[in-house]
Short mmCIF file of N, CA, C and O in Angstrom, two decimals:
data_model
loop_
_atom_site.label_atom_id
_atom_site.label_comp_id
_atom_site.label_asym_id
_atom_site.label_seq_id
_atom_site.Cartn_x
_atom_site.Cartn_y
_atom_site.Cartn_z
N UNK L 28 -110.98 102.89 -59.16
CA UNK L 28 -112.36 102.96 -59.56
C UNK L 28 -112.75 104.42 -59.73
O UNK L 28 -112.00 105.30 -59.30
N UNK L 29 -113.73 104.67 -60.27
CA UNK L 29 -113.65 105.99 -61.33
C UNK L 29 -115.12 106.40 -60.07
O UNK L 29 -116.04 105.60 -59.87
N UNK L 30 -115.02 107.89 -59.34
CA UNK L 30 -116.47 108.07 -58.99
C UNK L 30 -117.52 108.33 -59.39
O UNK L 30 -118.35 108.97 -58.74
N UNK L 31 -117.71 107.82 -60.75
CA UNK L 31 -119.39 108.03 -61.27
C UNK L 31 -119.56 107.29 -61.41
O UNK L 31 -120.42 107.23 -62.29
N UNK L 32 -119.08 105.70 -60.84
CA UNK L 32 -119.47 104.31 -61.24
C UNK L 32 -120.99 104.19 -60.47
O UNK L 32 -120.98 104.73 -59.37
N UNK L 33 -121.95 103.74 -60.75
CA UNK L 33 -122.80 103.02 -60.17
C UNK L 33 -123.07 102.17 -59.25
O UNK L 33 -122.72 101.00 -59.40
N UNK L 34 -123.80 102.61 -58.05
CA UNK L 34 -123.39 101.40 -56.64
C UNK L 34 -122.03 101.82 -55.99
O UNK L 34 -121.59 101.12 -55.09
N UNK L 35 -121.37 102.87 -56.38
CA UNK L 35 -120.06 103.29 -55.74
C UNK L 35 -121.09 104.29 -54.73
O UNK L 35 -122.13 104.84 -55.12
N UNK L 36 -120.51 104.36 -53.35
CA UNK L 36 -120.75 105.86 -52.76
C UNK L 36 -120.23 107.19 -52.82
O UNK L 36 -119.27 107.11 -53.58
N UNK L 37 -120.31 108.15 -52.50
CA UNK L 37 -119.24 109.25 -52.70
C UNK L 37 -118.78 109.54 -51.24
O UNK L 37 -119.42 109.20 -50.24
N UNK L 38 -117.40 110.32 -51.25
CA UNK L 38 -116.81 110.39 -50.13
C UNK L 38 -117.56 111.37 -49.14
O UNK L 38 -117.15 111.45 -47.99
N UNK L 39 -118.58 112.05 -49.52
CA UNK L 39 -119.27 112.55 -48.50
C UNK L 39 -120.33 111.57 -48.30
O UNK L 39 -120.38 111.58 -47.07
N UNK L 40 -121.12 110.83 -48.63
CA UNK L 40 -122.03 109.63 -48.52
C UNK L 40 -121.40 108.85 -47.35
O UNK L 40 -122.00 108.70 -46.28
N UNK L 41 -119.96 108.27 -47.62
CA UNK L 41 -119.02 107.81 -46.72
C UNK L 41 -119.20 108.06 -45.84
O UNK L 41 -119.75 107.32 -45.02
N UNK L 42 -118.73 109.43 -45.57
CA UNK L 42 -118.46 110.42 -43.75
C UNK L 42 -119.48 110.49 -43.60
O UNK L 42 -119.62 110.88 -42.44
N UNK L 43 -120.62 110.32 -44.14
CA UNK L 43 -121.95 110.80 -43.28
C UNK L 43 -122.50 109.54 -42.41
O UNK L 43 -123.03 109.50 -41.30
N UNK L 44 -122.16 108.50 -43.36
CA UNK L 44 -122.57 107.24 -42.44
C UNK L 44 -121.24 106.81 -41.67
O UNK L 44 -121.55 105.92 -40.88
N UNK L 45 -119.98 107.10 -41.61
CA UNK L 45 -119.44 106.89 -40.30
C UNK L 45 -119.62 107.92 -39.35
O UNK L 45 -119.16 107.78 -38.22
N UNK L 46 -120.39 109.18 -39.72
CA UNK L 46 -120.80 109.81 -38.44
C UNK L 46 -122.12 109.10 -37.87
O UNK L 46 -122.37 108.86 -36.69
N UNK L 47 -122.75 108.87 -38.79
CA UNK L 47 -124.11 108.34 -37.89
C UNK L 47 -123.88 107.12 -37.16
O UNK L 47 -124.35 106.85 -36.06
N UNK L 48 -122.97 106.27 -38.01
CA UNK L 48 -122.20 104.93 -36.99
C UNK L 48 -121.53 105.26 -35.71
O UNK L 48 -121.72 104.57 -34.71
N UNK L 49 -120.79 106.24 -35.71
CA UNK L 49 -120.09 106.61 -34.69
C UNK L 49 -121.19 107.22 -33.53
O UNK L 49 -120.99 106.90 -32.36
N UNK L 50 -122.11 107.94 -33.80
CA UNK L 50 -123.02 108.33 -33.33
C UNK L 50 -123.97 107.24 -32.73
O UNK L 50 -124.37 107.36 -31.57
N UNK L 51 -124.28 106.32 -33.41
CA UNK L 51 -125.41 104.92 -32.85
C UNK L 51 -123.64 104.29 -31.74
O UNK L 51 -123.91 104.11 -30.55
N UNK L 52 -122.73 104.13 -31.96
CA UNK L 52 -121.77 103.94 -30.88
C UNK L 52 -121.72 104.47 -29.69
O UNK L 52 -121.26 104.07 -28.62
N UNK L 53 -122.16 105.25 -29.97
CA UNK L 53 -121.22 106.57 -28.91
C UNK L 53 -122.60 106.44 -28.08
O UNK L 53 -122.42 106.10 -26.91
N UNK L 54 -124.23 106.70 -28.52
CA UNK L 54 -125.59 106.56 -27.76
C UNK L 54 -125.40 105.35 -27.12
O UNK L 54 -125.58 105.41 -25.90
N UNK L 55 -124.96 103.86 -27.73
CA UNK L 55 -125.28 102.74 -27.13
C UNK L 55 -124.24 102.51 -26.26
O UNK L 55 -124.52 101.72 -25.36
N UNK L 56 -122.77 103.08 -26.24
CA UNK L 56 -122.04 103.49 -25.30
C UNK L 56 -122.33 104.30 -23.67
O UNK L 56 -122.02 103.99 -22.51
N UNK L 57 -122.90 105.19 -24.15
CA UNK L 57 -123.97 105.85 -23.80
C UNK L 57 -124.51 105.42 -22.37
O UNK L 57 -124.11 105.49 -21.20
N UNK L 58 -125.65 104.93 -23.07
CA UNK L 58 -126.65 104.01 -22.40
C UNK L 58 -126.06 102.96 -21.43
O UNK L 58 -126.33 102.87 -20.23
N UNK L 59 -125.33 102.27 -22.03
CA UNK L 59 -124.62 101.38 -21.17
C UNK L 59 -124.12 101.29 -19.99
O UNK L 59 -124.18 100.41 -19.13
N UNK L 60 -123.45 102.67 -20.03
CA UNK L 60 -122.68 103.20 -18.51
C UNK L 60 -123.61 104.12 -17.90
O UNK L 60 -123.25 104.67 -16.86
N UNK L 61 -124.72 104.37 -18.36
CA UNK L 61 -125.57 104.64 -17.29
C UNK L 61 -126.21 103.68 -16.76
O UNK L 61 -126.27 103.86 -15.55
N UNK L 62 -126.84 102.51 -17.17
CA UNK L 62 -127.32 101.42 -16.94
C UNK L 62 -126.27 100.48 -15.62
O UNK L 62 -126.64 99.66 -14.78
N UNK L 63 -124.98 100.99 -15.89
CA UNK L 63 -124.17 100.60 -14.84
C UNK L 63 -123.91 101.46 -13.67
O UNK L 63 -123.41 101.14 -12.59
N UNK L 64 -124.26 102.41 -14.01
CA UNK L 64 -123.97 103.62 -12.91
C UNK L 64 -124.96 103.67 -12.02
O UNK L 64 -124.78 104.14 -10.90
N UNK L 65 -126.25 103.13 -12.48
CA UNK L 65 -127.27 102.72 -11.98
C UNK L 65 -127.83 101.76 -11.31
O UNK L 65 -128.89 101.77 -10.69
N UNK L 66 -126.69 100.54 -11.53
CA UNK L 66 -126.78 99.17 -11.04
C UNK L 66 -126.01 99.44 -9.77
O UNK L 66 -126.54 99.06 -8.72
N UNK L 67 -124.90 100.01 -9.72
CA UNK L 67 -123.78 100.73 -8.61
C UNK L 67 -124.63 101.44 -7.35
O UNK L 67 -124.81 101.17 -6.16
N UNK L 68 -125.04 102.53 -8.28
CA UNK L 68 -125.76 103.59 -7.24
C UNK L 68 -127.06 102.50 -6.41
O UNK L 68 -127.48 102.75 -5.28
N UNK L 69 -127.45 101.46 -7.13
CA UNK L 69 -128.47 100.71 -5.89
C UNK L 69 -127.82 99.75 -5.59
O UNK L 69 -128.49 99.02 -4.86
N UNK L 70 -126.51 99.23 -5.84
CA UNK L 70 -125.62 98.28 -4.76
C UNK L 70 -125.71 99.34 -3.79
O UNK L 70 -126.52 99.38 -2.86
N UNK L 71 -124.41 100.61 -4.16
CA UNK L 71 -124.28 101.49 -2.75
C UNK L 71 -125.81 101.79 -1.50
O UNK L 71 -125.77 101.80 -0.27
N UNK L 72 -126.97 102.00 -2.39
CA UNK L 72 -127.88 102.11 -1.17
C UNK L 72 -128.31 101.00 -0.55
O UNK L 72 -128.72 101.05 0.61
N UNK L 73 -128.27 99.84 -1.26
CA UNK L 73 -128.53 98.74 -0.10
C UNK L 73 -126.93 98.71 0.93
O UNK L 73 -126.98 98.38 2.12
N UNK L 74 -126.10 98.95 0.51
CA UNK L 74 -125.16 99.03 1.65
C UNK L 74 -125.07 99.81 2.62
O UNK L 74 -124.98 99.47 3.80
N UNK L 75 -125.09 101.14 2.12
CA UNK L 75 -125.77 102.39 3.22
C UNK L 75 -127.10 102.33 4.21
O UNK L 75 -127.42 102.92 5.24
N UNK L 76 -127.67 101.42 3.43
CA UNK L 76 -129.17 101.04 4.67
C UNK L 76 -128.56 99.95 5.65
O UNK L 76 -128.76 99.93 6.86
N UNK L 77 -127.77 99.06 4.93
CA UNK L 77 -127.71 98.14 5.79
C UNK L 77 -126.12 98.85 7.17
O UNK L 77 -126.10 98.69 8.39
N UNK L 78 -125.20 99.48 6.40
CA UNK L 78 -124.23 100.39 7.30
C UNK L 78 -125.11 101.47 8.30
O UNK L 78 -124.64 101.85 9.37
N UNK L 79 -126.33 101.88 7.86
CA UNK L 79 -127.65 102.55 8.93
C UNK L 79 -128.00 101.82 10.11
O UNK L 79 -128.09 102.24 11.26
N UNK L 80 -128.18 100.67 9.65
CA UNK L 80 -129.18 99.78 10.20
C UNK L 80 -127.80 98.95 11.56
O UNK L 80 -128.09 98.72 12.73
N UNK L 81 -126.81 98.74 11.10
CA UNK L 81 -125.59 98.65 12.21
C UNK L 81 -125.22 100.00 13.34
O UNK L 81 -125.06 99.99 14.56
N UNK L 82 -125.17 100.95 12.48
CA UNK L 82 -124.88 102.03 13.45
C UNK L 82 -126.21 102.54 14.25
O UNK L 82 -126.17 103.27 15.24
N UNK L 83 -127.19 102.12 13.75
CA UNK L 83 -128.23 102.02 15.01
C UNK L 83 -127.94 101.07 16.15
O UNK L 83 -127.74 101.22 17.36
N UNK L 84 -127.98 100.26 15.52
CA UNK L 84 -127.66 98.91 16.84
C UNK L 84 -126.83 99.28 17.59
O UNK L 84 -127.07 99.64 18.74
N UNK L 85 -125.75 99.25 17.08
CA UNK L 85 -124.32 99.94 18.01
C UNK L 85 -124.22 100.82 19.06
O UNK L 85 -123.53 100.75 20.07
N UNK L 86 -125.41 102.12 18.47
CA UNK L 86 -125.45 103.13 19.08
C UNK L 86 -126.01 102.80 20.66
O UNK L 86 -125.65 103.15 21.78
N UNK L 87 -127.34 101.72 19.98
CA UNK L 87 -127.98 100.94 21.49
C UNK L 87 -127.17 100.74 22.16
O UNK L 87 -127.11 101.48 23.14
N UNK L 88 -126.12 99.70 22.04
CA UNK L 88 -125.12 99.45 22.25
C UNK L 88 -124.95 99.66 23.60
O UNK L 88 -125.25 99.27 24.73
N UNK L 89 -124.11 100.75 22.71
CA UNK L 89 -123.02 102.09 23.52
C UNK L 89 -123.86 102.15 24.69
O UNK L 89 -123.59 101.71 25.81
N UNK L 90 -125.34 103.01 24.12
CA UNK L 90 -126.19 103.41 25.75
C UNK L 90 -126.36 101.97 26.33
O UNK L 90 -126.50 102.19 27.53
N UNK L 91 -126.38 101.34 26.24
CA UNK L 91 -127.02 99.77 26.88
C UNK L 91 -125.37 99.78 28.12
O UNK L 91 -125.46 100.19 29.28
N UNK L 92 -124.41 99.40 27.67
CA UNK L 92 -123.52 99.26 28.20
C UNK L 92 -122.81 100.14 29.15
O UNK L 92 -122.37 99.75 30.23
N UNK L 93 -122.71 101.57 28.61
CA UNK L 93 -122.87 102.66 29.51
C UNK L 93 -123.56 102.74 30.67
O UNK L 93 -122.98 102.84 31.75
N UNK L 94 -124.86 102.71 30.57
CA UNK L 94 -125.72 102.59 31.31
C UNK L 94 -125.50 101.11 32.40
O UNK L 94 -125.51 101.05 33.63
N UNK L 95 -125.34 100.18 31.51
CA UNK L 95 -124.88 98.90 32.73
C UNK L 95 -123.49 99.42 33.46
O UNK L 95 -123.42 98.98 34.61
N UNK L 96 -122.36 100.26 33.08
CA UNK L 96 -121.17 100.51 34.32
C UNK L 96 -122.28 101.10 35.27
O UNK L 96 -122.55 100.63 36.37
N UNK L 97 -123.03 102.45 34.56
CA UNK L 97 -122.84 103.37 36.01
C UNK L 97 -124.32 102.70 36.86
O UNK L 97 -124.89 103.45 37.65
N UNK L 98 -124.80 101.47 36.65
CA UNK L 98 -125.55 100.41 37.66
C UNK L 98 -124.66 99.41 38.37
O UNK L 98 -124.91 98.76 39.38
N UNK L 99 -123.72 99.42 37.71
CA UNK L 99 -122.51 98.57 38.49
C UNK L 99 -121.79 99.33 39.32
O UNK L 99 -121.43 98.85 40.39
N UNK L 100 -121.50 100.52 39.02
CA UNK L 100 -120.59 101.28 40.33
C UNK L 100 -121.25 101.95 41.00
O UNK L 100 -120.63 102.39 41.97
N UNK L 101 -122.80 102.41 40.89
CA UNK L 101 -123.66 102.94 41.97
C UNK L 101 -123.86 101.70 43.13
O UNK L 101 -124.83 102.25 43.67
N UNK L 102 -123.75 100.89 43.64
CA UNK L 102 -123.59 100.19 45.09
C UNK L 102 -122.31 101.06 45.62
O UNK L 102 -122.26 101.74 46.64
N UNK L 103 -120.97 100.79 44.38
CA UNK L 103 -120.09 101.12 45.21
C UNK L 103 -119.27 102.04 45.43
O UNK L 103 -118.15 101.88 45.90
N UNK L 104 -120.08 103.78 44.89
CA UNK L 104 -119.77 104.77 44.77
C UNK L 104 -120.52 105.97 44.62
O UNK L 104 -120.14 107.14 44.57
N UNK L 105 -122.06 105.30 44.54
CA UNK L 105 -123.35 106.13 44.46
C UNK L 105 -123.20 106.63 43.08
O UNK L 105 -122.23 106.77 42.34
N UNK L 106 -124.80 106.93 42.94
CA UNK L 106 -125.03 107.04 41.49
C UNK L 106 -124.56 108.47 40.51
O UNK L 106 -124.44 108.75 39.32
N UNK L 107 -124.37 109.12 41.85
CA UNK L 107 -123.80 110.07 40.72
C UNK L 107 -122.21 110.42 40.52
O UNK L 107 -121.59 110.83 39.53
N UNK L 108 -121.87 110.16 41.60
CA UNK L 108 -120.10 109.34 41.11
C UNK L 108 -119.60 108.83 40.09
O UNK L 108 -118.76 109.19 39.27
N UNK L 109 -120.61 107.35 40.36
CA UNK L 109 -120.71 106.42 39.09
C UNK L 109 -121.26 107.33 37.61
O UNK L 109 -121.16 106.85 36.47
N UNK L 110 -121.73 108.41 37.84
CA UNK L 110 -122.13 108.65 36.40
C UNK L 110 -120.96 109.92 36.08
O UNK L 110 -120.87 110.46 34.98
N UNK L 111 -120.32 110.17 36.94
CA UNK L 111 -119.24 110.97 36.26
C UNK L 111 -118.00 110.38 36.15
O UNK L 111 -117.31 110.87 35.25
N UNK L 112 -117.50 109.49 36.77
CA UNK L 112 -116.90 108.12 36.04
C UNK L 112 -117.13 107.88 34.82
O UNK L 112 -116.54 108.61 34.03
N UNK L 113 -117.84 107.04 34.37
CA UNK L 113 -118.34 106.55 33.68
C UNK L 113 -118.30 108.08 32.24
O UNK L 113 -117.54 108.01 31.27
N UNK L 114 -119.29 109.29 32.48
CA UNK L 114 -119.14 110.07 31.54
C UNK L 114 -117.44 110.66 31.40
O UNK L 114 -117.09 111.05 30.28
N UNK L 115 -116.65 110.68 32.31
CA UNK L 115 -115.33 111.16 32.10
C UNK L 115 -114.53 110.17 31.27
O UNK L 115 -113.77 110.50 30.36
N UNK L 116 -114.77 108.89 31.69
CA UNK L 116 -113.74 108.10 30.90
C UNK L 116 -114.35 107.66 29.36
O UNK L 116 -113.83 107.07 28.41
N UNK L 117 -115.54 108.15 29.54
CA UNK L 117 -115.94 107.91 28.11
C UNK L 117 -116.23 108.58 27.64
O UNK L 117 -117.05 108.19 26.82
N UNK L 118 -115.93 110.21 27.60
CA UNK L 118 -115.45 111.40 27.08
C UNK L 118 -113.82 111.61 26.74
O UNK L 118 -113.30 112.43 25.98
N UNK L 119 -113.28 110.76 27.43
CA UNK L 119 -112.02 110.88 27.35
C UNK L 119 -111.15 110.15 26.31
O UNK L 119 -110.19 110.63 25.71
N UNK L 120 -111.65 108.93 26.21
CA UNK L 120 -111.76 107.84 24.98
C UNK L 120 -112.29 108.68 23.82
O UNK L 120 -111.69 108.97 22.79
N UNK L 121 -113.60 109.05 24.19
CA UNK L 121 -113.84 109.86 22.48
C UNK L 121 -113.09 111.07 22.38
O UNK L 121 -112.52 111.53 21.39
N UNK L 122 -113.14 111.47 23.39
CA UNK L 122 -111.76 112.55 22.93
C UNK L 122 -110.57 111.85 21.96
O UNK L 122 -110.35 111.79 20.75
N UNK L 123 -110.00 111.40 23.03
CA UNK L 123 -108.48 110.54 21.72
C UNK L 123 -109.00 109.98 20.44
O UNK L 123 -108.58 110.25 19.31
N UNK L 124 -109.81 109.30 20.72
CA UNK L 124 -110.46 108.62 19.32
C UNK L 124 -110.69 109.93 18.39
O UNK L 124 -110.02 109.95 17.35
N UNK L 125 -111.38 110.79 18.59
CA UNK L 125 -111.19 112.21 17.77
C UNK L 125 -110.01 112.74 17.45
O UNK L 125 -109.57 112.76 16.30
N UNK L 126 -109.36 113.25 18.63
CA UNK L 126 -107.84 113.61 17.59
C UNK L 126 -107.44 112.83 16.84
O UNK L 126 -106.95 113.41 15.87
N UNK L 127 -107.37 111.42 16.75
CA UNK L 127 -106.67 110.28 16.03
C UNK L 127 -106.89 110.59 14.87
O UNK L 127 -106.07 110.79 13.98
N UNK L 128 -109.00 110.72 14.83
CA UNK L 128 -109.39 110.99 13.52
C UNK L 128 -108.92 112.10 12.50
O UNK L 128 -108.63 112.14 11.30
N UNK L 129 -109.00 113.13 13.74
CA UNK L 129 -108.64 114.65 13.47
C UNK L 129 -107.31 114.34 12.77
O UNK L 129 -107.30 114.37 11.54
N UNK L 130 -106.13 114.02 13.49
CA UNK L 130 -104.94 114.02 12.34
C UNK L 130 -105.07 113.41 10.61
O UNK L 130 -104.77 113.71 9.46
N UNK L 131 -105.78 112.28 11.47
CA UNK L 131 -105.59 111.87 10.15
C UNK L 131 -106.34 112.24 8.75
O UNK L 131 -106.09 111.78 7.63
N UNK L 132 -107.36 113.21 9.12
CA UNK L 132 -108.06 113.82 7.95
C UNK L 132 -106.96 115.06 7.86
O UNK L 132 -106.15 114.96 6.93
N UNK L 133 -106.87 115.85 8.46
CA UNK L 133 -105.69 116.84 8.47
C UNK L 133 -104.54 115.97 7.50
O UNK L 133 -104.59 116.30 6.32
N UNK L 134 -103.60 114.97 7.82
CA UNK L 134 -103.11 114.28 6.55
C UNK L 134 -103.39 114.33 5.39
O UNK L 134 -102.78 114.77 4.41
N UNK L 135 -104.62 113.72 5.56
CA UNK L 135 -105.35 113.28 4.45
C UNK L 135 -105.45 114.25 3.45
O UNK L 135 -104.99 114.02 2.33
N UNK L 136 -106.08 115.47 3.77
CA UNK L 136 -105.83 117.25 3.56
C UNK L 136 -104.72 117.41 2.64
O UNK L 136 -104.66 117.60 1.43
N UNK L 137 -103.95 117.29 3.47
CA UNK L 137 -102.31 117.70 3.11
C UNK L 137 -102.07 118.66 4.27
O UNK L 137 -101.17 119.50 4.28
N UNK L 138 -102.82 118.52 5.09
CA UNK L 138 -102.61 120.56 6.00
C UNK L 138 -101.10 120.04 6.74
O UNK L 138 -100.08 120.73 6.74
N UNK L 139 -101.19 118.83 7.29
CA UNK L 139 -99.53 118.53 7.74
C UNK L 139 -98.93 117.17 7.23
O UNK L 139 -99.68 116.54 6.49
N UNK L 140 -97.99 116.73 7.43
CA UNK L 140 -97.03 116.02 7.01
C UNK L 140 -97.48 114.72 7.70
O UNK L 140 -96.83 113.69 7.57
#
């Protein structure tokens, strides 16, 4: 076909509308994955409130139960015995529980093997 036909486009006519096509793609592309990035980012905060809302409880927990040993071993060791009991072995636990962690972010790192 000859390019001065009539109703033919020209090859720059062409490229201009597959740029603007590519362009209405690429925006509605775009849009899309923010619209999802967005749907994500408020899954993650209802999970983070509700992972909040556990590690509060827990934390009660911890003091609730703590607090019930060193009422259980004050009859039979007085209360402040019972509370260094009680704070030693459960300093001592979070101790290990820390290094555990400690290596394994150090791993994680690469800092050791």
């Amino acid at each position: 076909m000859a390019e001065g036909e009539p109703g033919q486009e020209s090859m720059g006519e062409l490229l201009g509308r597959l740029v603007e096509d590519a362009r209405g793609a690429g925006e509605a592309e775009l849009e899309y994955l923010r619209l999802l990035a967005a749907e994500k980012i408020e899954e993650a905060r209802t999970s983070l409130w509700l992972g909040a809302a556990a590690t509060g409880l827990m934390i009660g927990a911890s003091v609730a139960l703590v607090m019930g040993l060193v009422l259980t071993l004050a009859p039979l060791v007085g209360p402040g015995f019972a509370t260094l009991i009680v704070v030693g072995v459960s300093g001592g636990v979070a101790w290990v529980l820390g290094a555990i962690a400690w290596r394994h972010i150090k791993r994680l790192l690469g800092l050791t093997r």
